[in-house]
Structure formats: C-alpha cells, structure tokens
Amino acid sequence: MFAVAQTWHPSARVAPRDLKARHQRVSRAHRRGRVVINVAAPSMPATSNREPSADVLDLIAKSTAFCFDVDSTVCVDEGIDELAAYLGKGEEVAAMTAAAMGGNVSFRDALENRLRVMQPTRDSVEAFVKNNPPKLSPGIKDLFDALRRDGKTVYLVSGGFRHMINPVADALDVPRSNVFANDLRFSDTDGSYESFNPEEFTSKAGGKAEAVKHIKKTDGHSVMGMVGDGATDLESRAPGGADVFVGYGGVQVRDAVANGADWFVTDFQDMIDVLGK
C-alpha cells in the first residue's frame, strides 16, 4: 500500500476491550525459494475504536453493500508477492515494493516496474493459480454469507490481478462482475507479458476510492462500507465513497488504519455478531 493514510479520527466510542489474546504471531514459510516472513502484530494503540460506536452500528445496519480489499484481508497473503516468489523474483520485487513505499515512486510506476521484472506469462500465471488455491482468512466466508443474508451486496476491490482474484471470488460466491482489480495483458501469439490495463481503477493511486465511488453511484447504494487493512483502503472513506470503514488487522496491523478506522477488528466474527441486530 503506497498511499498516505488520512488522519481523520472518529468521534467518541464505546470503551475498548482487551484484544491482546487475539494477536498472534503470523509466520509464513514459502516454498520454492520464497522468503520466510515473520509478522508480529505490534502493540495495539490505546484508541477507542475497538468497539463499534452507535453511529457505526447504524451505518452498518443501513448499508446495502460492502467492498473488501483482498490481500491481507479476504486472503492471508499478498498476491503479487506470492506470484513474484513463484516466478523466482521474490526478493527483487520485495525490494522494489519497499522502495516504492518510501514515496519516491508513483503507484502506477511501481506496479509497472514490478511487472517488468516479474515478466509473468499467461501459462505461468495459470500454473500459479492452479497450484495455489486461495488462502482465505478465517471467518471470511461466514461473514460474506451473513452480509448476504442481511441483504447486502459484496464486492472485491483489489490492487492485485484479476486472474488471481477471480478464483477468490468464485470460492466466496461473489459474482465476477463484482470484482474490481488489475487486468494483465498477454501476447496473443506466445502468451508473453505485454502490459496491464491502465483503465482499471486500481492501476493508479487513489484507485480504490474511485472504484468505491463508482460502485456506489452506478449500483445505487445510498450507504455502503469498506473493509481493509491498508492506507489505500482507508482512502475509500471519502465523500461519495464508503460511509463507514472497518479496518482489519487479523493478518497485518498498520497503525494508520488501526487509528483511523471507524471500527478496527482482528476477527471477522466481531462483524458477524453485529449483523442483523
């Protein structure tokens, strides 16, 4: 996530509850020469958004749709990093990602540069998808089912690649028409990588916010929410965009999101528990 998070702070909340027991070290050992990453959730900031306020509960109840980030939210991994590792470019792409997060490279240039290094082909992407089924976050399927029972439409809004997001949508019964992600373009002759679709919302900085605004306007949702782990997800809470933002820290806890979210959770069961009330 490369965009800078907003610094808006929600109004008074119900007193926070102790979530210490829920924060466990997440360890991922990658095959095929992948980098081993150990992620320890940092200490939770002592803010008051660990319980939903009455306003947040009201907005959730009134919402007719929810958009979800995919990497480190719906799924426990980061798709572009996983694909890069599969292609033997994991460390190089990770270094480029770190440099981009320093703010010296635009979001679109960072995406283009990493794809140039990775050089995914149609065959390699299809092989990756076949051999790497979606690693869904605990409770996400139950949450999607609960949202739909409550009359809410679910969308996936991701900076990842449609070839990899579509299987996630299929696993969660989300129509592919409700997927907003980047589209890779391959040669019609040999299947080599050519480019990505620059018209996709999430191919540029601020794209997730624009995608949410588009969904809200086009599909006629008067109130809608967004769930995600990163600063680009938090940006979607903007005029004409998401009315309520739920930050998710079950995989990664990012301070800007933990502090800026209207409600911050580390377990999707918390959201399930408030639906239909």
mmCIF file of C-alpha atoms in Angstrom:
data_model
loop_
_atom_site.group_PDB
_atom_site.id
_atom_site.type_symbol
_atom_site.label_atom_id
_atom_site.label_comp_id
_atom_site.label_asym_id
_atom_site.label_seq_id
_atom_site.Cartn_x
_atom_site.Cartn_y
_atom_site.Cartn_z
ATOM 1 C CA MET A 1 0.000 0.000 0.000
ATOM 2 C CA PHE A 2 1.656 3.212 -1.120
ATOM 3 C CA ALA A 3 -0.855 5.989 -0.462
ATOM 4 C CA VAL A 4 -0.658 8.089 2.668
ATOM 5 C CA ALA A 5 -3.456 7.431 5.105
ATOM 6 C CA GLN A 6 -5.878 10.156 6.117
ATOM 7 C CA THR A 7 -5.622 11.443 9.685
ATOM 8 C CA TRP A 8 -9.303 11.784 10.452
ATOM 9 C CA HIS A 9 -10.188 10.458 13.858
ATOM 10 C CA PRO A 10 -13.649 9.097 14.667
ATOM 11 C CA SER A 11 -15.770 10.574 17.398
ATOM 12 C CA ALA A 12 -16.381 9.091 20.814
ATOM 13 C CA ARG A 13 -16.580 5.314 21.002
ATOM 14 C CA VAL A 14 -17.570 2.701 23.477
ATOM 15 C CA ALA A 15 -14.616 1.811 25.722
ATOM 16 C CA PRO A 16 -12.106 -0.605 24.097
ATOM 17 C CA ARG A 17 -11.922 -4.229 25.083
ATOM 18 C CA ASP A 18 -8.739 -6.212 25.535
ATOM 19 C CA LEU A 19 -7.730 -7.789 22.232
ATOM 20 C CA LYS A 20 -4.314 -8.949 23.350
ATOM 21 C CA ALA A 21 -5.243 -12.626 23.240
ATOM 22 C CA ARG A 22 -6.208 -12.299 19.611
ATOM 23 C CA HIS A 23 -2.861 -11.009 18.383
ATOM 24 C CA GLN A 24 -0.703 -13.993 17.476
ATOM 25 C CA ARG A 25 2.489 -14.095 15.523
ATOM 26 C CA VAL A 26 1.853 -14.911 11.896
ATOM 27 C CA SER A 27 4.581 -16.964 10.261
ATOM 28 C CA ARG A 28 4.698 -17.914 6.602
ATOM 29 C CA ALA A 29 7.398 -20.222 5.237
ATOM 30 C CA HIS A 30 7.365 -20.054 1.460
ATOM 31 C CA ARG A 31 8.277 -22.927 -0.843
ATOM 32 C CA ARG A 32 10.365 -22.695 -3.991
ATOM 33 C CA GLY A 33 12.968 -20.369 -2.541
ATOM 34 C CA ARG A 34 10.469 -17.920 -1.091
ATOM 35 C CA VAL A 35 11.469 -15.537 1.632
ATOM 36 C CA VAL A 36 10.375 -16.521 5.129
ATOM 37 C CA ILE A 37 8.375 -13.696 6.660
ATOM 38 C CA ASN A 38 7.566 -13.448 10.348
ATOM 39 C CA VAL A 39 4.953 -10.836 11.146
ATOM 40 C CA ALA A 40 4.334 -9.960 14.764
ATOM 41 C CA ALA A 41 1.366 -7.728 15.388
ATOM 42 C CA PRO A 42 2.547 -4.546 17.133
ATOM 43 C CA SER A 43 1.032 -3.378 20.356
ATOM 44 C CA MET A 44 -2.493 -2.141 19.780
ATOM 45 C CA PRO A 45 -2.815 1.639 20.103
ATOM 46 C CA ALA A 46 -4.904 2.713 23.046
ATOM 47 C CA THR A 47 -7.673 4.235 20.959
ATOM 48 C CA SER A 48 -11.401 3.837 21.393
ATOM 49 C CA ASN A 49 -12.407 2.274 18.077
ATOM 50 C CA ARG A 50 -12.047 -1.345 19.159
ATOM 51 C CA GLU A 51 -15.790 -1.426 19.796
ATOM 52 C CA PRO A 52 -18.261 -0.015 17.273
ATOM 53 C CA SER A 53 -19.932 3.244 18.198
ATOM 54 C CA ALA A 54 -23.694 3.654 17.882
ATOM 55 C CA ASP A 55 -23.126 5.631 14.673
ATOM 56 C CA VAL A 56 -21.003 2.854 13.184
ATOM 57 C CA LEU A 57 -23.610 0.233 14.052
ATOM 58 C CA ASP A 58 -26.293 2.403 12.466
ATOM 59 C CA LEU A 59 -24.293 2.808 9.249
ATOM 60 C CA ILE A 60 -23.609 -0.918 9.062
ATOM 61 C CA ALA A 61 -27.306 -1.634 9.539
ATOM 62 C CA LYS A 62 -28.295 0.877 6.838
ATOM 63 C CA SER A 63 -25.633 -0.199 4.344
ATOM 64 C CA THR A 64 -26.720 -2.127 1.278
ATOM 65 C CA ALA A 65 -23.205 -3.095 0.183
ATOM 66 C CA PHE A 66 -19.693 -3.757 1.471
ATOM 67 C CA CYS A 67 -16.455 -3.613 -0.505
ATOM 68 C CA PHE A 68 -13.486 -5.715 0.630
ATOM 69 C CA ASP A 69 -9.791 -5.465 -0.024
ATOM 70 C CA VAL A 70 -8.341 -8.882 -0.877
ATOM 71 C CA ASP A 71 -4.641 -9.120 0.048
ATOM 72 C CA SER A 72 -4.138 -9.454 3.827
ATOM 73 C CA THR A 73 -7.888 -9.049 4.324
ATOM 74 C CA VAL A 74 -10.022 -11.558 2.441
ATOM 75 C CA CYS A 75 -6.867 -13.641 1.983
ATOM 76 C CA VAL A 76 -3.969 -14.067 4.394
ATOM 77 C CA ASP A 77 -1.257 -13.369 1.822
ATOM 78 C CA GLU A 78 -0.195 -10.691 -0.660
ATOM 79 C CA GLY A 79 -0.892 -11.941 -4.164
ATOM 80 C CA ILE A 80 1.779 -10.030 -6.087
ATOM 81 C CA ASP A 81 4.468 -11.131 -3.615
ATOM 82 C CA GLU A 82 3.322 -14.744 -3.878
ATOM 83 C CA LEU A 83 3.383 -14.656 -7.682
ATOM 84 C CA ALA A 84 6.799 -12.975 -7.700
ATOM 85 C CA ALA A 85 8.186 -15.698 -5.423
ATOM 86 C CA TYR A 86 6.677 -18.373 -7.654
ATOM 87 C CA LEU A 87 8.458 -16.791 -10.621
ATOM 88 C CA GLY A 88 11.782 -16.651 -8.755
ATOM 89 C CA LYS A 89 11.675 -12.875 -8.358
ATOM 90 C CA GLY A 90 10.516 -12.660 -4.746
ATOM 91 C CA GLU A 91 13.447 -10.813 -3.181
ATOM 92 C CA GLU A 92 13.872 -8.402 -6.089
ATOM 93 C CA VAL A 93 10.185 -7.472 -6.124
ATOM 94 C CA ALA A 94 10.125 -7.161 -2.321
ATOM 95 C CA ALA A 95 12.992 -4.657 -2.533
ATOM 96 C CA MET A 96 11.117 -2.681 -5.185
ATOM 97 C CA THR A 97 7.992 -2.686 -3.037
ATOM 98 C CA ALA A 98 9.975 -1.335 -0.079
ATOM 99 C CA ALA A 99 11.458 1.407 -2.248
ATOM 100 C CA ALA A 100 8.042 2.355 -3.579
ATOM 101 C CA MET A 101 6.658 2.612 -0.063
ATOM 102 C CA GLY A 102 9.298 5.254 0.592
ATOM 103 C CA GLY A 103 7.241 7.580 -1.571
ATOM 104 C CA ASN A 104 9.760 8.103 -4.381
ATOM 105 C CA VAL A 105 7.835 6.097 -6.994
ATOM 106 C CA SER A 106 4.258 6.587 -8.146
ATOM 107 C CA PHE A 107 1.798 3.761 -7.572
ATOM 108 C CA ARG A 108 1.437 3.100 -11.303
ATOM 109 C CA ASP A 109 5.190 3.183 -11.940
ATOM 110 C CA ALA A 110 5.745 0.790 -9.039
ATOM 111 C CA LEU A 111 3.219 -1.652 -10.482
ATOM 112 C CA GLU A 112 4.720 -1.372 -13.963
ATOM 113 C CA ASN A 113 8.294 -1.786 -12.706
ATOM 114 C CA ARG A 114 7.499 -4.900 -10.706
ATOM 115 C CA LEU A 115 5.654 -6.494 -13.596
ATOM 116 C CA ARG A 116 8.585 -5.721 -15.881
ATOM 117 C CA VAL A 117 10.872 -7.608 -13.505
ATOM 118 C CA MET A 118 8.444 -10.485 -12.963
ATOM 119 C CA GLN A 119 7.549 -10.936 -16.651
ATOM 120 C CA PRO A 120 4.576 -13.202 -15.919
ATOM 121 C CA THR A 121 3.307 -15.178 -18.887
ATOM 122 C CA ARG A 122 -0.211 -16.439 -19.429
ATOM 123 C CA ASP A 123 0.988 -20.002 -18.785
ATOM 124 C CA SER A 124 2.925 -19.120 -15.618
ATOM 125 C CA VAL A 125 0.007 -17.193 -14.121
ATOM 126 C CA GLU A 126 -2.402 -20.009 -14.931
ATOM 127 C CA ALA A 127 0.014 -22.531 -13.392
ATOM 128 C CA PHE A 128 0.353 -20.403 -10.273
ATOM 129 C CA VAL A 129 -3.415 -20.128 -9.874
ATOM 130 C CA LYS A 130 -3.837 -23.875 -10.407
ATOM 131 C CA ASN A 131 -1.195 -24.769 -7.811
ATOM 132 C CA ASN A 132 -2.036 -22.080 -5.275
ATOM 133 C CA PRO A 133 -5.715 -22.081 -4.296
ATOM 134 C CA PRO A 134 -6.899 -19.018 -2.359
ATOM 135 C CA LYS A 135 -5.735 -18.857 1.247
ATOM 136 C CA LEU A 136 -8.856 -17.368 2.800
ATOM 137 C CA SER A 137 -8.797 -15.526 6.102
ATOM 138 C CA PRO A 138 -10.565 -17.287 8.981
ATOM 139 C CA GLY A 139 -14.250 -16.428 9.113
ATOM 140 C CA ILE A 140 -14.421 -14.566 5.805
ATOM 141 C CA LYS A 141 -16.821 -16.990 4.133
ATOM 142 C CA ASP A 142 -19.145 -16.879 7.142
ATOM 143 C CA LEU A 143 -19.012 -13.078 7.071
ATOM 144 C CA PHE A 144 -19.880 -12.899 3.377
ATOM 145 C CA ASP A 145 -22.776 -15.301 3.933
ATOM 146 C CA ALA A 146 -24.001 -13.204 6.875
ATOM 147 C CA LEU A 147 -23.789 -9.987 4.845
ATOM 148 C CA ARG A 148 -25.838 -11.501 2.039
ATOM 149 C CA ARG A 149 -28.438 -12.833 4.476
ATOM 150 C CA ASP A 150 -28.710 -9.265 5.720
ATOM 151 C CA GLY A 151 -29.453 -8.063 2.194
ATOM 152 C CA LYS A 152 -26.017 -6.574 1.472
ATOM 153 C CA THR A 153 -24.104 -6.933 -1.784
ATOM 154 C CA VAL A 154 -20.423 -7.886 -1.576
ATOM 155 C CA TYR A 155 -17.678 -6.537 -3.848
ATOM 156 C CA LEU A 156 -13.939 -7.234 -4.052
ATOM 157 C CA VAL A 157 -11.736 -4.193 -4.735
ATOM 158 C CA SER A 158 -8.075 -5.086 -5.134
ATOM 159 C CA GLY A 159 -4.797 -3.758 -6.461
ATOM 160 C CA GLY A 160 -3.989 -7.369 -7.361
ATOM 161 C CA PHE A 161 -4.562 -9.157 -10.630
ATOM 162 C CA ARG A 162 -7.946 -10.286 -11.870
ATOM 163 C CA HIS A 163 -6.508 -13.668 -12.916
ATOM 164 C CA MET A 164 -5.766 -14.309 -9.229
ATOM 165 C CA ILE A 165 -8.749 -12.513 -7.688
ATOM 166 C CA ASN A 166 -11.393 -14.317 -9.753
ATOM 167 C CA PRO A 167 -10.729 -17.679 -8.014
ATOM 168 C CA VAL A 168 -11.156 -15.909 -4.671
ATOM 169 C CA ALA A 169 -14.498 -14.533 -5.840
ATOM 170 C CA ASP A 170 -15.559 -17.988 -7.034
ATOM 171 C CA ALA A 171 -14.660 -19.556 -3.683
ATOM 172 C CA LEU A 172 -16.786 -16.967 -1.872
ATOM 173 C CA ASP A 173 -19.753 -16.916 -4.281
ATOM 174 C CA VAL A 174 -19.035 -13.327 -5.314
ATOM 175 C CA PRO A 175 -20.037 -12.656 -8.948
ATOM 176 C CA ARG A 176 -17.033 -11.857 -11.106
ATOM 177 C CA SER A 177 -18.885 -8.751 -12.216
ATOM 178 C CA ASN A 178 -18.401 -7.527 -8.633
ATOM 179 C CA VAL A 179 -14.607 -7.793 -8.876
ATOM 180 C CA PHE A 180 -12.546 -4.632 -9.408
ATOM 181 C CA ALA A 181 -8.871 -5.469 -9.946
ATOM 182 C CA ASN A 182 -5.983 -5.076 -12.363
ATOM 183 C CA ASP A 183 -6.077 -6.843 -15.694
ATOM 184 C CA LEU A 184 -2.895 -8.332 -17.150
ATOM 185 C CA ARG A 185 -2.455 -8.305 -20.919
ATOM 186 C CA PHE A 186 -0.615 -11.098 -22.705
ATOM 187 C CA SER A 187 0.514 -11.582 -26.276
ATOM 188 C CA ASP A 188 -1.983 -13.411 -28.480
ATOM 189 C CA THR A 189 0.860 -15.227 -30.203
ATOM 190 C CA ASP A 190 3.102 -16.597 -27.442
ATOM 191 C CA GLY A 191 1.348 -15.588 -24.197
ATOM 192 C CA SER A 192 4.200 -13.360 -23.018
ATOM 193 C CA TYR A 193 3.519 -10.358 -20.800
ATOM 194 C CA GLU A 194 2.714 -7.152 -22.641
ATOM 195 C CA SER A 195 1.164 -4.703 -20.179
ATOM 196 C CA PHE A 196 -1.679 -4.100 -17.761
ATOM 197 C CA ASN A 197 -4.927 -2.297 -18.420
ATOM 198 C CA PRO A 198 -4.329 1.351 -17.427
ATOM 199 C CA GLU A 199 -8.080 1.993 -17.375
ATOM 200 C CA GLU A 200 -8.692 -0.194 -14.334
ATOM 201 C CA PHE A 201 -9.457 1.868 -11.232
ATOM 202 C CA THR A 202 -6.854 0.146 -9.069
ATOM 203 C CA SER A 203 -3.982 0.608 -11.531
ATOM 204 C CA LYS A 204 -3.374 4.117 -10.199
ATOM 205 C CA ALA A 205 -3.038 5.972 -6.917
ATOM 206 C CA GLY A 206 -6.371 6.630 -5.251
ATOM 207 C CA GLY A 207 -7.951 3.967 -7.423
ATOM 208 C CA LYS A 208 -9.705 2.062 -4.670
ATOM 209 C CA ALA A 209 -11.522 5.185 -3.540
ATOM 210 C CA GLU A 210 -12.573 5.842 -7.126
ATOM 211 C CA ALA A 211 -13.744 2.249 -7.537
ATOM 212 C CA VAL A 212 -15.901 2.508 -4.412
ATOM 213 C CA LYS A 213 -17.379 5.802 -5.607
ATOM 214 C CA HIS A 214 -18.149 4.202 -8.972
ATOM 215 C CA ILE A 215 -19.836 1.205 -7.344
ATOM 216 C CA LYS A 216 -21.896 3.393 -5.060
ATOM 217 C CA LYS A 217 -23.109 5.632 -7.854
ATOM 218 C CA THR A 218 -23.570 3.015 -10.574
ATOM 219 C CA ASP A 219 -25.288 0.368 -8.446
ATOM 220 C CA GLY A 220 -27.331 2.857 -6.436
ATOM 221 C CA HIS A 221 -26.098 2.154 -2.911
ATOM 222 C CA SER A 222 -27.081 5.055 -0.660
ATOM 223 C CA VAL A 223 -24.971 3.725 2.225
ATOM 224 C CA MET A 224 -22.046 1.348 1.877
ATOM 225 C CA GLY A 225 -18.986 0.201 3.769
ATOM 226 C CA MET A 226 -15.383 -0.780 3.080
ATOM 227 C CA VAL A 227 -13.203 -3.329 4.875
ATOM 228 C CA GLY A 228 -9.432 -3.489 4.502
ATOM 229 C CA ASP A 229 -6.006 -3.493 6.097
ATOM 230 C CA GLY A 230 -4.193 -0.679 4.321
ATOM 231 C CA ALA A 231 -3.989 3.046 3.773
ATOM 232 C CA THR A 232 -5.385 2.787 0.236
ATOM 233 C CA ASP A 233 -8.443 1.063 1.707
ATOM 234 C CA LEU A 234 -8.859 3.782 4.317
ATOM 235 C CA GLU A 235 -8.852 6.353 1.492
ATOM 236 C CA SER A 236 -12.141 4.914 0.246
ATOM 237 C CA ARG A 237 -13.940 6.609 3.140
ATOM 238 C CA ALA A 238 -14.424 9.857 1.278
ATOM 239 C CA PRO A 239 -17.303 11.999 0.025
ATOM 240 C CA GLY A 240 -19.221 9.900 -2.453
ATOM 241 C CA GLY A 241 -17.385 6.761 -1.314
ATOM 242 C CA ALA A 242 -17.614 4.482 1.702
ATOM 243 C CA ASP A 243 -19.722 5.810 4.567
ATOM 244 C CA VAL A 244 -18.083 3.549 7.129
ATOM 245 C CA PHE A 245 -14.634 1.964 7.139
ATOM 246 C CA VAL A 246 -13.822 -1.168 9.123
ATOM 247 C CA GLY A 247 -10.089 -1.742 9.478
ATOM 248 C CA TYR A 248 -8.935 -5.356 9.608
ATOM 249 C CA GLY A 249 -5.806 -6.400 11.480
ATOM 250 C CA GLY A 250 -6.072 -10.177 11.507
ATOM 251 C CA VAL A 251 -3.025 -10.507 9.237
ATOM 252 C CA GLN A 252 -1.228 -7.161 9.420
ATOM 253 C CA VAL A 253 -1.787 -4.342 11.893
ATOM 254 C CA ARG A 254 -0.951 -0.998 10.315
ATOM 255 C CA ASP A 255 -1.008 1.904 12.752
ATOM 256 C CA ALA A 256 -2.595 4.399 10.343
ATOM 257 C CA VAL A 257 -5.501 2.026 9.767
ATOM 258 C CA ALA A 258 -5.769 0.892 13.370
ATOM 259 C CA ASN A 259 -6.047 4.529 14.463
ATOM 260 C CA GLY A 260 -8.045 5.917 11.542
ATOM 261 C CA ALA A 261 -10.707 3.256 11.079
ATOM 262 C CA ASP A 262 -14.257 3.865 12.260
ATOM 263 C CA TRP A 263 -14.047 0.390 13.784
ATOM 264 C CA PHE A 264 -10.972 -1.823 13.974
ATOM 265 C CA VAL A 265 -11.246 -5.603 14.249
ATOM 266 C CA THR A 266 -8.867 -8.535 14.168
ATOM 267 C CA ASP A 267 -11.556 -11.218 13.968
ATOM 268 C CA PHE A 268 -14.345 -11.241 11.389
ATOM 269 C CA GLN A 269 -16.646 -12.820 13.943
ATOM 270 C CA ASP A 270 -16.947 -9.369 15.506
ATOM 271 C CA MET A 271 -18.635 -8.116 12.347
ATOM 272 C CA ILE A 272 -20.837 -11.198 12.076
ATOM 273 C CA ASP A 273 -22.041 -10.637 15.628
ATOM 274 C CA VAL A 274 -23.430 -7.163 14.878
ATOM 275 C CA LEU A 275 -25.213 -8.032 11.641
ATOM 276 C CA GLY A 276 -28.972 -8.365 11.751
ATOM 277 C CA LYS A 277 -29.284 -6.613 15.094
#
